[in-house]
Amino acid sequence: MTIDLQLDSRVLIQGVDNPLALAAIGRMQTYGTKIVGVVSAGQGEQKLGDLPVFDLVSEAQASLGPIETSLIFVPAYRVLDAALEAIAAGIPQLIVITRGVPPLDTIRLLRQARITNTLILGSGSAGIIIPDRLLLGIYQPQLFSPGKVAIISRNQSLTAEIASELNQANLGQSIVIHIGSDPLVGSSCRLWLEWLQSDPLTEAIVLVGDICWDSEAATAAYLLAQQGKPVVAYLAGIHASTPHPLTDAAIVLSHTLSKPIYHSDTIQQRLETYKRAKIPVAKKIGQIPQLVKKSVGR
Amino acid sequence: MDLLEYQAKELFADVGIPVLPSQRIDRPGDLKALRIPYPVVLKSQVSVGNRGKAGGIRFVENTIDAIAAARTIFNLPILGEYPHVLLAEAKYNTSQEFYLAIVIDRLACRPVLLGSTDGGMNVNTILDRIHQVVVYEEFSSFYARQLALKMGLKGEIMLAVSEIIEKMYLLMRAQDLDLVEINPLGVDRDGAVMALDGKISVNHYAVGRHPNLQPWQMVDVARNRLGTLSPLFNEVGNIGILCSGNGLALAMLDGIAQGGGQVGQCIVVDPACSEEIQIALDRIGVNVNGGERTNSPPIDVLLVNFVGSEIDSCQQVMQYLARDPQMTIIWRVLEPDLDRLEGFLPLSIKLVTNFDRAIAQTLKLAKP
């Protein structure tokens, strides 16, 4: 699977029924994202602004030529179908903006994506932004400024907060990747951590999550700790929370199962994983810029 | 959404998983029309576990005993939850009890089959002796047989158990379940199997496409949505939090906790949804209808953070807040948005352009 974030990457939009999609299309076009068309079943041969609308992804492709990325905005129960349609048409990367996709749909989608080597970001992803260069998704670009720190996040609202903190410290962002807020997501923190190692714009990486996040991020960071670029983590909810009550076998089992490698299902264990990987965990949001500066030796 | 035992058993029966003859009891008097021969078991239908140890399960031999036992169970809270329904069920003699479950592994993004020949009440024994099979590709019966064999079963009982697992899987897929569990699966001396107790969680995203399950959706949806963070705060606190995301809420709860403050209400809403906003503000104690206050609000200071949301919806929320000039409000705002919000500003709202500073100010104002 390759990740293609070329600035002239050609983008398709699937589903324009909700106002979120329309607002995002406008913002992306203003930012220079090359949106080539829209797929909305039943509205084929119409126009959305200056964009051609098609009934099928395959029709869009026949008419527009190769498409690198599709942004999926269809309602949650239609995400599986829309994504399978895009995969069948050979689109290599999909960003699923829609939230609340049923897990069994995601499992089926990811099974197909593995076969075809398709990159899936989300579901429930706000997308990707490379400040001043590329906007793919629903982020508001004015929240970000160009810089050298990559953010990999599970929380859209927290990301805005942390970007603001980095902006105020004149660090900015090289790229912001929201891997999705749904319980099951496609591309993992690990995949993006690996990709960032060779991203020329990125000098340091901030991992943003909360205590509800799987230990995937901690585990991935641990495994990759030796690879080079410094990582700083922030985990919301450490002090305020009560631990999830592990009252019966089912909850215990699913908790245990979700973390097969280090069983770090308690916060303390996760913090321990970061510690062993020598990855600093910010105690407050305001501490993140300072830890980033320290980690890159400034 | 967690189903109650009798609901789970209805779904089991639909897919051919054997369950005992049973009858739903809505009030003790229903036992006079019991269609199952005595002795029977009366089981409290609550969503929490450990009801056996708490006295929520009783064996009865006749109608008089049954009615008395039913009265007792209806009046017995289990971890604070009173049953609305009991299940009367035939008695079953088991020689063995197995544990079977299917869950979704979030990290592997795959379903996992779980089984143990040590089922029953002892969670630790189950955990110690659990076997698992990950369903890597499209499900097929062999995955079920793999689990049954791993559990150490052979011959007829291996086939009987794998057939149950297969039916559990089909049920999970058909109804979009997060969890389907049979514990225990009773095995009698002839090797016949019976689902004696069951637990099913329906995925909350998927409930909308299963009209058959919706009558069972007992939780008040609106309350549930606003209450997702309810276990995370101390209800006696005098600080309110209103924000647009769970992560943001947790970060603010952290900040308040670190500074020694106490949060009374923490509500996550979509600022663009005015209906949600009104419910949330009402819960926090903001007098959204304006006019004279009749009671003093439980919250002294409200910390608002809609960073990353559309400014238009923020302005809308400010207009609601302006109706109650007595509530002190700290509003976290991004520097670039400052100009666009200041014009809307009621006197009771103080704008702060930094996350940690907003928390510090809230803590300071909330000090008695």
XYZ file of C-alpha atoms in Angstrom:
666
model
C 0.000 0.000 0.000
C 1.376 3.395 -0.926
C 0.344 6.693 0.551
C -0.021 9.340 -2.115
C -0.279 12.892 -0.839
C 0.857 14.674 -3.987
C -0.401 18.210 -4.180
C -1.986 17.624 -7.579
C -3.620 14.368 -6.437
C -7.056 14.013 -8.059
C -9.939 13.731 -5.629
C -13.483 12.400 -5.894
C -16.311 13.132 -3.436
C -18.852 10.365 -2.694
C -22.073 11.633 -1.122
C -23.090 15.279 -0.922
C -26.365 14.982 0.971
C -25.193 16.607 4.163
C -24.173 20.238 4.682
C -20.821 19.093 6.094
C -19.814 17.756 2.674
C -20.824 20.931 0.864
C -18.935 23.160 3.310
C -15.878 20.918 3.065
C -15.903 20.908 -0.737
C -15.923 24.705 -0.747
C -13.041 24.917 1.720
C -10.964 22.315 -0.134
C -11.457 24.039 -3.486
C -10.418 27.355 -1.980
C -7.338 25.640 -0.571
C -6.425 24.324 -4.022
C -7.395 20.661 -3.607
C -8.009 19.204 -7.042
C -11.571 17.888 -6.702
C -12.527 16.484 -10.085
C -16.059 15.244 -9.552
C -18.852 14.033 -7.317
C -20.679 10.720 -7.114
C -24.230 10.930 -5.841
C -26.608 8.179 -6.902
C -29.711 9.536 -8.622
C -28.137 12.885 -9.437
C -26.006 11.774 -12.379
C -25.432 14.213 -15.243
C -26.173 17.182 -12.997
C -23.660 19.737 -11.790
C -22.666 20.747 -8.286
C -21.213 24.205 -8.774
C -18.651 23.578 -11.477
C -18.234 19.888 -10.558
C -19.729 17.103 -12.683
C -21.968 14.656 -10.795
C -22.093 10.925 -11.596
C -24.299 8.014 -10.525
C -21.403 5.582 -10.248
C -17.728 5.777 -9.373
C -16.876 3.784 -12.508
C -18.706 6.372 -14.644
C -16.811 9.183 -12.965
C -13.563 7.431 -13.693
C -14.430 6.679 -17.298
C -15.163 10.322 -17.847
C -12.487 11.969 -15.667
C -9.556 9.572 -15.881
C -7.594 8.116 -12.956
C -8.552 9.286 -9.463
C -6.106 8.934 -6.552
C -8.343 9.643 -3.556
C -12.021 9.434 -2.727
C -13.574 11.256 0.228
C -16.638 9.427 1.503
C -19.460 11.465 3.055
C -22.401 9.080 2.503
C -24.607 8.162 5.520
C -23.083 5.577 7.880
C -25.083 2.584 6.673
C -24.023 3.264 3.073
C -20.309 3.643 3.774
C -19.512 -0.023 3.152
C -21.214 0.057 -0.234
C -19.617 3.350 -1.256
C -16.164 2.180 -0.220
C -16.516 -1.196 -1.950
C -17.618 0.667 -5.073
C -14.545 2.891 -4.956
C -12.283 -0.122 -4.371
C -13.879 -1.983 -7.287
C -13.167 1.030 -9.490
C -9.516 0.838 -8.419
C -9.219 4.035 -6.371
C -6.157 3.418 -4.176
C -6.947 5.596 -1.143
C -10.206 6.325 0.638
C -10.895 8.785 3.427
C -14.107 7.934 5.254
C -15.356 11.129 6.886
C -18.686 9.625 7.997
C -18.872 8.653 11.673
C -20.747 5.793 13.269
C -20.076 3.015 10.783
C -21.192 -0.346 12.254
C -18.102 -2.424 13.164
C -19.081 -5.463 11.126
C -19.250 -3.230 8.047
C -15.770 -1.929 8.805
C -14.449 -5.459 9.255
C -15.796 -6.422 5.832
C -14.430 -3.287 4.237
C -10.959 -3.794 5.671
C -10.932 -7.416 4.542
C -11.499 -6.266 0.969
C -9.018 -3.395 1.326
C -6.294 -5.832 2.372
C -6.871 -7.865 -0.770
C -6.697 -4.833 -3.052
C -4.040 -3.000 -1.037
C -6.310 0.016 -0.621
C -5.501 2.646 2.003
C -8.462 3.438 4.257
C -8.361 6.445 6.565
C -11.237 6.387 9.099
C -14.121 5.900 9.493
C -14.945 9.049 11.392
C -11.813 10.767 10.116
C -11.553 14.522 9.751
C -8.957 13.844 7.076
C -5.494 15.174 6.447
C -4.076 18.646 6.188
C -0.595 19.729 5.133
C -0.788 23.418 6.046
C -0.594 25.789 3.075
C -0.335 22.822 0.687
C -3.032 20.177 0.831
C -6.443 19.818 2.446
C -8.252 16.478 2.279
C -11.235 16.421 4.620
C -13.230 18.626 6.944
C -10.605 20.450 8.969
C -10.808 24.219 9.049
C -7.475 25.273 7.564
C -7.214 28.496 9.560
C -6.573 26.386 12.674
C -3.217 25.239 11.309
C 0.030 26.811 10.203
C 3.003 25.349 8.338
C 5.792 23.909 10.447
C 7.794 20.813 11.262
C 5.626 18.870 13.698
C 3.322 16.078 12.545
C 0.171 15.323 14.536
C -1.405 11.871 14.485
C -4.704 12.046 16.282
C -7.808 10.144 17.277
C -9.640 13.283 18.476
C -10.748 16.003 16.133
C -11.503 18.642 18.742
C -8.321 17.984 20.726
C -6.298 18.269 17.541
C -7.466 21.830 17.012
C -6.486 22.635 20.585
C -3.012 21.144 20.219
C -2.409 22.743 16.825
C -3.266 26.085 18.403
C -0.688 25.448 21.105
C 1.969 24.571 18.511
C 1.060 27.688 16.503
C 1.474 29.900 19.552
C 4.934 28.403 20.111
C 5.826 29.058 16.443
C 6.255 25.351 15.748
C 3.372 24.830 13.356
C 2.522 21.521 11.677
C 4.093 19.530 8.832
C 0.964 17.401 8.501
C -2.084 16.559 10.594
C -3.585 13.091 10.235
C -6.852 12.192 11.936
C -7.026 8.421 11.872
C -10.706 8.366 12.816
C -12.968 8.537 15.824
C -14.885 5.288 15.274
C -13.942 2.283 17.437
C -12.651 0.363 14.419
C -10.504 2.235 11.916
C -8.547 1.350 8.811
C -5.033 2.715 8.704
C -3.331 2.491 12.066
C -1.195 4.847 14.059
C 1.682 2.524 13.287
C 1.294 2.836 9.532
C 1.427 6.648 9.754
C 4.323 6.627 12.210
C 6.284 4.549 9.710
C 5.315 6.793 6.808
C 6.335 9.936 8.691
C 9.859 8.595 9.138
C 10.530 9.425 5.494
C 8.404 12.565 5.282
C 10.887 15.384 4.560
C 8.696 18.057 6.208
C 8.409 16.295 9.565
C 10.996 16.656 12.343
C 8.919 15.504 15.318
C 5.610 13.734 15.889
C 2.865 14.389 18.432
C 0.480 11.512 19.202
C -2.894 12.723 20.412
C -5.364 10.375 22.032
C -7.488 9.832 25.062
C -7.825 7.027 27.575
C -10.545 5.430 25.480
C -8.060 4.956 22.666
C -6.711 1.468 22.192
C -3.162 0.934 23.282
C -2.335 0.665 19.598
C -0.592 4.040 19.578
C 1.549 3.251 22.604
C 2.477 -0.138 21.252
C 3.307 1.196 17.804
C 5.369 4.021 19.232
C 7.237 1.534 21.380
C 8.010 -0.724 18.469
C 9.177 2.187 16.347
C 11.007 4.095 19.065
C 14.402 3.217 17.666
C 13.621 4.389 14.170
C 14.490 8.000 14.529
C 12.120 10.938 14.647
C 11.214 12.006 18.168
C 7.693 11.407 19.421
C 5.733 13.248 22.128
C 2.444 11.827 23.390
C -0.608 13.399 24.935
C -3.314 11.274 26.520
C -6.456 13.047 27.709
C -8.321 11.745 30.722
C -5.487 10.402 32.838
C -6.342 12.353 35.977
C -10.058 12.806 35.720
C -11.187 9.347 34.911
C -12.242 6.397 36.913
C -10.958 3.171 35.422
C -13.389 1.222 33.355
C -14.999 -1.295 35.695
C -13.898 -4.751 34.626
C -16.959 -6.314 36.127
C -17.614 -9.392 34.100
C -15.957 -11.866 31.836
C -17.089 -10.269 28.608
C -15.670 -6.856 29.368
C -12.495 -8.302 30.771
C -12.113 -10.511 27.760
C -12.677 -7.837 25.176
C -10.315 -5.559 27.075
C -7.730 -8.272 27.263
C -8.227 -9.213 23.659
C -7.903 -5.706 22.350
C -4.391 -5.535 23.671
C -2.826 -8.838 22.826
C 0.776 -7.661 22.821
C 1.360 -5.857 26.079
C -2.000 -6.182 27.802
C -1.621 -2.519 28.629
C -5.280 -1.962 29.168
C -4.890 0.254 32.160
C -3.666 3.788 31.873
C -0.670 3.149 34.076
C 0.496 0.307 31.885
C 0.143 2.454 28.810
C 2.158 5.223 30.427
C 4.713 2.588 31.281
C 4.900 1.571 27.615
C 5.655 5.165 26.655
C 8.235 5.397 29.395
C 10.048 2.283 28.225
C 10.016 3.688 24.697
C 11.492 6.912 26.141
C 8.571 8.883 24.730
C 7.633 11.855 26.916
C 3.937 12.170 27.809
C 2.740 15.769 28.245
C 1.001 16.420 31.565
C -0.842 19.392 30.127
C -1.616 20.529 26.613
C 0.492 23.625 27.238
C 3.511 21.427 27.902
C 3.517 19.866 24.417
C 5.511 22.585 22.581
C 8.212 22.549 25.252
C 8.554 18.745 25.050
C 8.693 18.914 21.257
C 11.425 21.556 21.350
C 13.387 19.529 23.855
C 13.032 16.331 21.814
C 14.397 17.905 18.634
C 17.217 19.476 20.592
C 16.296 23.124 20.313
C -27.296 -1.534 23.939
C -27.232 -4.517 26.294
C -30.186 -6.841 25.973
C -31.750 -8.541 28.968
C -31.513 -12.310 29.295
C -35.063 -12.990 28.086
C -34.479 -10.797 25.029
C -31.198 -12.536 24.259
C -32.939 -15.895 24.545
C -35.628 -14.842 22.100
C -32.881 -14.115 19.580
C -31.158 -17.425 20.398
C -34.384 -19.306 19.743
C -34.812 -17.480 16.416
C -31.528 -18.906 15.118
C -32.081 -22.357 16.585
C -29.862 -22.186 19.670
C -31.650 -24.409 22.218
C -33.124 -22.568 25.204
C -35.361 -23.832 28.010
C -39.116 -23.306 27.995
C -39.664 -19.973 29.717
C -42.211 -17.279 30.357
C -41.913 -13.552 30.877
C -43.334 -12.336 34.204
C -44.322 -8.667 34.375
C -45.923 -8.841 37.839
C -46.095 -11.527 40.546
C -49.732 -12.294 39.677
C -48.649 -13.534 36.230
C -47.338 -16.661 37.937
C -50.918 -17.872 38.459
C -51.037 -18.431 34.688
C -47.662 -20.153 34.470
C -47.487 -22.591 31.575
C -44.243 -24.269 32.647
C -44.426 -27.200 35.084
C -42.788 -26.778 38.513
C -40.034 -26.697 39.699
C -39.058 -23.462 37.978
C -36.328 -20.859 38.316
C -37.243 -17.174 38.685
C -34.582 -14.824 37.378
C -34.343 -11.081 37.837
C -33.982 -9.358 34.451
C -31.355 -6.703 35.048
C -28.477 -5.612 32.852
C -25.802 -6.054 35.521
C -24.022 -9.249 36.430
C -23.746 -11.228 39.651
C -27.498 -11.376 40.206
C -27.249 -14.953 41.476
C -25.043 -13.987 44.409
C -27.220 -10.928 45.070
C -30.341 -13.087 45.437
C -31.864 -12.350 42.046
C -32.284 -16.011 41.118
C -34.611 -18.327 43.077
C -35.869 -21.873 42.674
C -39.553 -22.430 43.469
C -41.729 -25.535 43.719
C -45.282 -24.157 43.679
C -47.407 -21.104 42.917
C -47.543 -19.739 46.481
C -43.754 -19.861 46.839
C -43.319 -18.483 43.342
C -45.474 -15.403 43.975
C -43.675 -14.678 47.233
C -40.277 -15.119 45.615
C -41.297 -12.918 42.675
C -42.353 -10.128 45.069
C -38.976 -10.344 46.760
C -37.055 -10.259 43.478
C -39.065 -7.332 42.087
C -38.130 -5.383 45.226
C -34.479 -6.351 45.195
C -32.135 -3.887 43.498
C -29.021 -5.424 41.951
C -26.197 -2.889 41.912
C -28.895 -0.240 42.149
C -31.040 -1.598 39.323
C -34.599 -2.857 39.959
C -35.961 -5.445 37.501
C -39.059 -4.560 35.485
C -39.448 -8.128 34.319
C -38.644 -11.597 35.654
C -38.042 -14.710 33.639
C -39.633 -17.959 34.807
C -37.754 -20.884 33.363
C -37.783 -24.664 33.583
C -35.063 -26.246 35.701
C -32.212 -28.020 33.965
C -29.772 -30.569 35.287
C -26.329 -30.047 33.862
C -23.346 -32.277 34.159
C -20.992 -29.702 32.633
C -21.035 -25.951 32.000
C -19.162 -24.318 29.117
C -18.407 -20.689 28.284
C -18.842 -19.444 24.713
C -18.597 -15.912 23.353
C -17.922 -13.909 20.237
C -16.499 -10.401 20.571
C -15.032 -7.858 18.201
C -11.321 -7.283 18.657
C -10.874 -3.571 18.030
C -7.159 -3.750 17.459
C -7.180 -6.650 15.012
C -10.449 -5.383 13.482
C -11.755 -8.934 13.455
C -14.284 -11.036 15.340
C -12.848 -13.457 17.879
C -14.466 -16.704 19.028
C -13.931 -17.568 22.687
C -14.592 -20.747 24.553
C -13.823 -22.618 27.722
C -15.021 -25.878 29.222
C -15.019 -24.115 32.606
C -18.091 -21.931 32.299
C -20.228 -20.531 35.057
C -19.800 -17.905 37.698
C -16.075 -17.952 38.256
C -14.645 -15.279 35.971
C -11.061 -16.028 36.891
C -11.379 -19.691 35.984
C -12.906 -18.730 32.652
C -10.092 -16.301 31.982
C -7.425 -18.795 32.907
C -8.740 -21.523 30.644
C -10.067 -19.506 27.729
C -9.300 -20.463 24.151
C -9.660 -18.173 21.200
C -9.899 -18.340 17.442
C -9.580 -15.179 15.366
C -11.875 -15.076 12.359
C -9.350 -13.762 9.852
C -11.345 -14.099 6.662
C -14.989 -14.667 5.742
C -16.577 -16.814 8.452
C -17.033 -20.495 7.760
C -17.944 -23.412 10.020
C -14.351 -24.597 10.326
C -13.534 -21.634 12.572
C -16.169 -22.928 15.007
C -14.730 -26.457 14.874
C -11.240 -25.036 15.475
C -12.460 -23.447 18.705
C -14.339 -26.531 19.889
C -11.236 -28.678 19.309
C -9.011 -26.150 21.091
C -11.389 -26.392 24.038
C -10.460 -30.076 24.137
C -13.759 -31.468 22.876
C -14.037 -34.566 20.704
C -16.669 -36.456 18.727
C -20.363 -35.670 19.140
C -19.997 -32.939 21.756
C -17.358 -31.186 19.612
C -19.831 -31.086 16.730
C -22.705 -29.967 18.980
C -20.676 -27.097 20.454
C -19.327 -25.945 17.096
C -22.850 -25.873 15.746
C -23.822 -23.521 18.591
C -20.816 -21.281 17.872
C -21.764 -21.141 14.212
C -25.309 -20.104 15.092
C -23.952 -17.453 17.484
C -21.848 -16.083 14.652
C -24.780 -15.945 12.255
C -26.787 -14.130 14.929
C -23.983 -11.657 15.486
C -23.730 -10.885 11.804
C -27.473 -10.693 11.235
C -28.123 -8.327 14.161
C -24.854 -6.306 14.252
C -23.866 -7.431 17.728
C -20.799 -6.265 19.623
C -20.978 -9.252 21.907
C -22.826 -12.534 22.047
C -22.137 -14.712 25.040
C -23.575 -17.967 26.361
C -22.549 -18.627 29.935
C -23.183 -21.234 30.861
C -23.888 -23.518 27.992
C -25.274 -26.469 29.922
C -24.400 -29.996 28.836
C -26.494 -32.804 30.271
C -25.563 -36.456 30.777
C -26.722 -37.368 27.272
C -24.508 -34.711 25.745
C -27.394 -32.392 24.812
C -26.541 -28.679 24.993
C -28.688 -25.811 26.282
C -28.063 -22.052 26.495
C -28.846 -21.460 30.177
C -27.899 -17.798 30.327
C -27.001 -15.369 27.617
C -25.800 -11.886 27.049
C -26.049 -9.813 23.919
C -24.826 -6.298 23.193
C -26.158 -4.642 20.093
C -23.809 -2.169 18.456
C -25.261 1.275 19.091
C -24.327 2.595 15.655
C -26.198 -0.264 14.018
C -29.437 -0.313 16.042
C -31.025 2.015 13.506
C -31.038 -0.637 10.819
C -32.642 -3.316 12.996
C -36.281 -2.357 13.523
C -36.884 -5.643 15.378
C -34.534 -4.531 18.173
C -35.800 -1.004 18.603
C -38.684 -1.781 20.964
C -35.994 -3.088 23.337
C -33.985 0.071 23.172
C -34.947 1.053 26.665
C -32.392 3.713 27.301
C -33.568 7.221 26.741
C -31.476 8.174 23.741
C -31.210 11.870 24.438
C -30.213 11.314 28.042
C -27.715 8.717 27.049
C -26.034 10.954 24.520
C -25.598 13.754 27.012
C -24.615 11.389 29.752
C -21.773 9.532 28.093
C -19.245 11.183 30.339
C -21.303 10.946 33.481
C -19.047 8.510 35.339
C -16.123 10.839 34.878
C -17.073 13.650 37.219
C -18.025 14.384 40.751
C -21.620 15.528 40.846
C -21.118 17.834 43.781
C -18.695 20.081 41.908
C -19.461 23.709 41.088
C -17.740 23.794 37.690
C -19.573 23.047 34.461
C -17.925 21.972 31.211
C -19.499 22.337 27.791
C -17.535 21.314 24.720
C -17.635 19.709 21.329
C -15.699 16.469 21.700
C -15.024 13.649 24.137
C -11.256 14.086 23.965
C -11.560 17.768 24.654
C -13.865 17.042 27.586
C -11.356 14.597 29.051
C -8.527 17.093 28.639
C -10.529 19.743 30.503
C -11.600 17.307 33.226
C -7.912 16.493 33.628
C -6.989 20.145 33.954
C -9.702 20.840 36.538
C -8.765 17.727 38.519
C -5.069 18.622 38.475
C -5.911 22.076 39.816
C -8.037 20.690 42.632
C -11.400 21.796 41.216
C -14.588 19.757 41.105
C -16.743 19.329 38.039
C -20.496 19.053 38.540
C -21.565 18.733 34.921
C -19.586 17.854 31.832
C -21.537 17.759 28.609
C -20.379 17.064 25.072
C -22.598 18.616 22.402
C -22.597 19.599 18.786
C -22.671 23.420 18.917
C -24.537 23.473 15.618
C -27.483 21.580 17.093
C -29.546 24.122 19.000
C -31.830 21.468 20.475
C -28.876 19.694 22.085
C -27.473 22.993 23.292
C -30.712 23.927 25.023
C -30.984 20.574 26.807
C -27.342 20.817 27.857
C -27.598 24.364 29.167
C -30.747 23.511 31.046
C -28.974 20.618 32.751
C -26.079 22.816 33.674
C -28.524 25.256 35.233
C -28.314 28.119 32.765
C -31.609 29.959 32.734
C -32.142 29.671 28.952
C -35.640 31.103 29.114
C -34.424 34.394 30.579
C -36.433 36.270 33.194
C -36.106 35.955 36.955
C -34.219 33.023 38.358
C -36.294 30.842 40.632
C -33.457 28.713 41.938
C -29.742 29.102 42.350
C -27.789 27.091 39.767
C -25.647 24.196 40.988
C -22.834 25.445 38.779
C -20.877 28.609 39.649
C -18.570 28.738 36.644
C -19.113 27.315 33.185
C -16.094 26.514 31.023
C -16.936 26.424 27.328
C -14.646 25.117 24.595
C -15.808 24.863 20.995
C -12.370 25.219 19.439
C -12.441 24.036 15.850
C -16.206 24.508 15.478
C -17.883 26.967 13.124
C -17.998 30.499 14.483
C -21.656 30.875 13.477
C -22.731 28.120 15.833
C -20.574 29.566 18.620
C -22.370 32.894 18.210
C -25.662 31.036 18.497
C -24.623 29.441 21.800
C -23.486 32.814 23.118
C -26.927 34.212 22.463
C -28.474 31.531 24.659
C -25.925 32.182 27.380
C -26.606 35.914 27.226
C -30.124 35.273 28.554
C -28.678 34.359 31.934
C -26.338 37.144 33.008
C -25.863 35.573 36.449
C -23.832 32.601 35.231
C -20.087 33.192 35.084
C -18.654 31.832 31.878
C -15.098 31.253 30.714
C -15.009 30.759 26.971
C -11.900 29.291 25.386
C -11.387 30.974 22.016
C -8.696 30.913 19.358
C -6.851 34.159 18.833
C -7.967 34.545 15.161
C -11.630 34.164 16.165
C -11.433 36.788 18.883
C -12.650 39.692 16.752
C -15.616 37.793 15.382
C -16.859 36.746 18.815
C -16.197 39.887 20.821
C -19.082 41.759 19.189
C -21.475 39.119 20.462
C -20.144 39.097 23.924
C -22.536 39.352 26.852
C -20.886 40.722 29.996
C -21.086 37.401 31.787
C -18.703 35.754 29.305
C -14.951 36.121 29.552
C -12.902 35.093 26.510
C -9.549 33.385 27.078
C -7.152 32.572 24.235
C -5.206 29.730 25.796
C -6.349 26.310 26.967
C -4.383 26.072 30.219
C -5.121 29.693 31.104
C -8.850 29.093 30.569
C -8.656 26.256 33.076
C -6.661 28.329 35.550
C -9.213 31.173 35.387
C -12.098 28.764 35.827
C -10.450 27.281 38.909
C -9.825 30.722 40.351
C -13.417 31.886 39.870
C -14.840 28.624 41.208
C -13.023 28.891 44.538
C -15.564 29.439 47.298
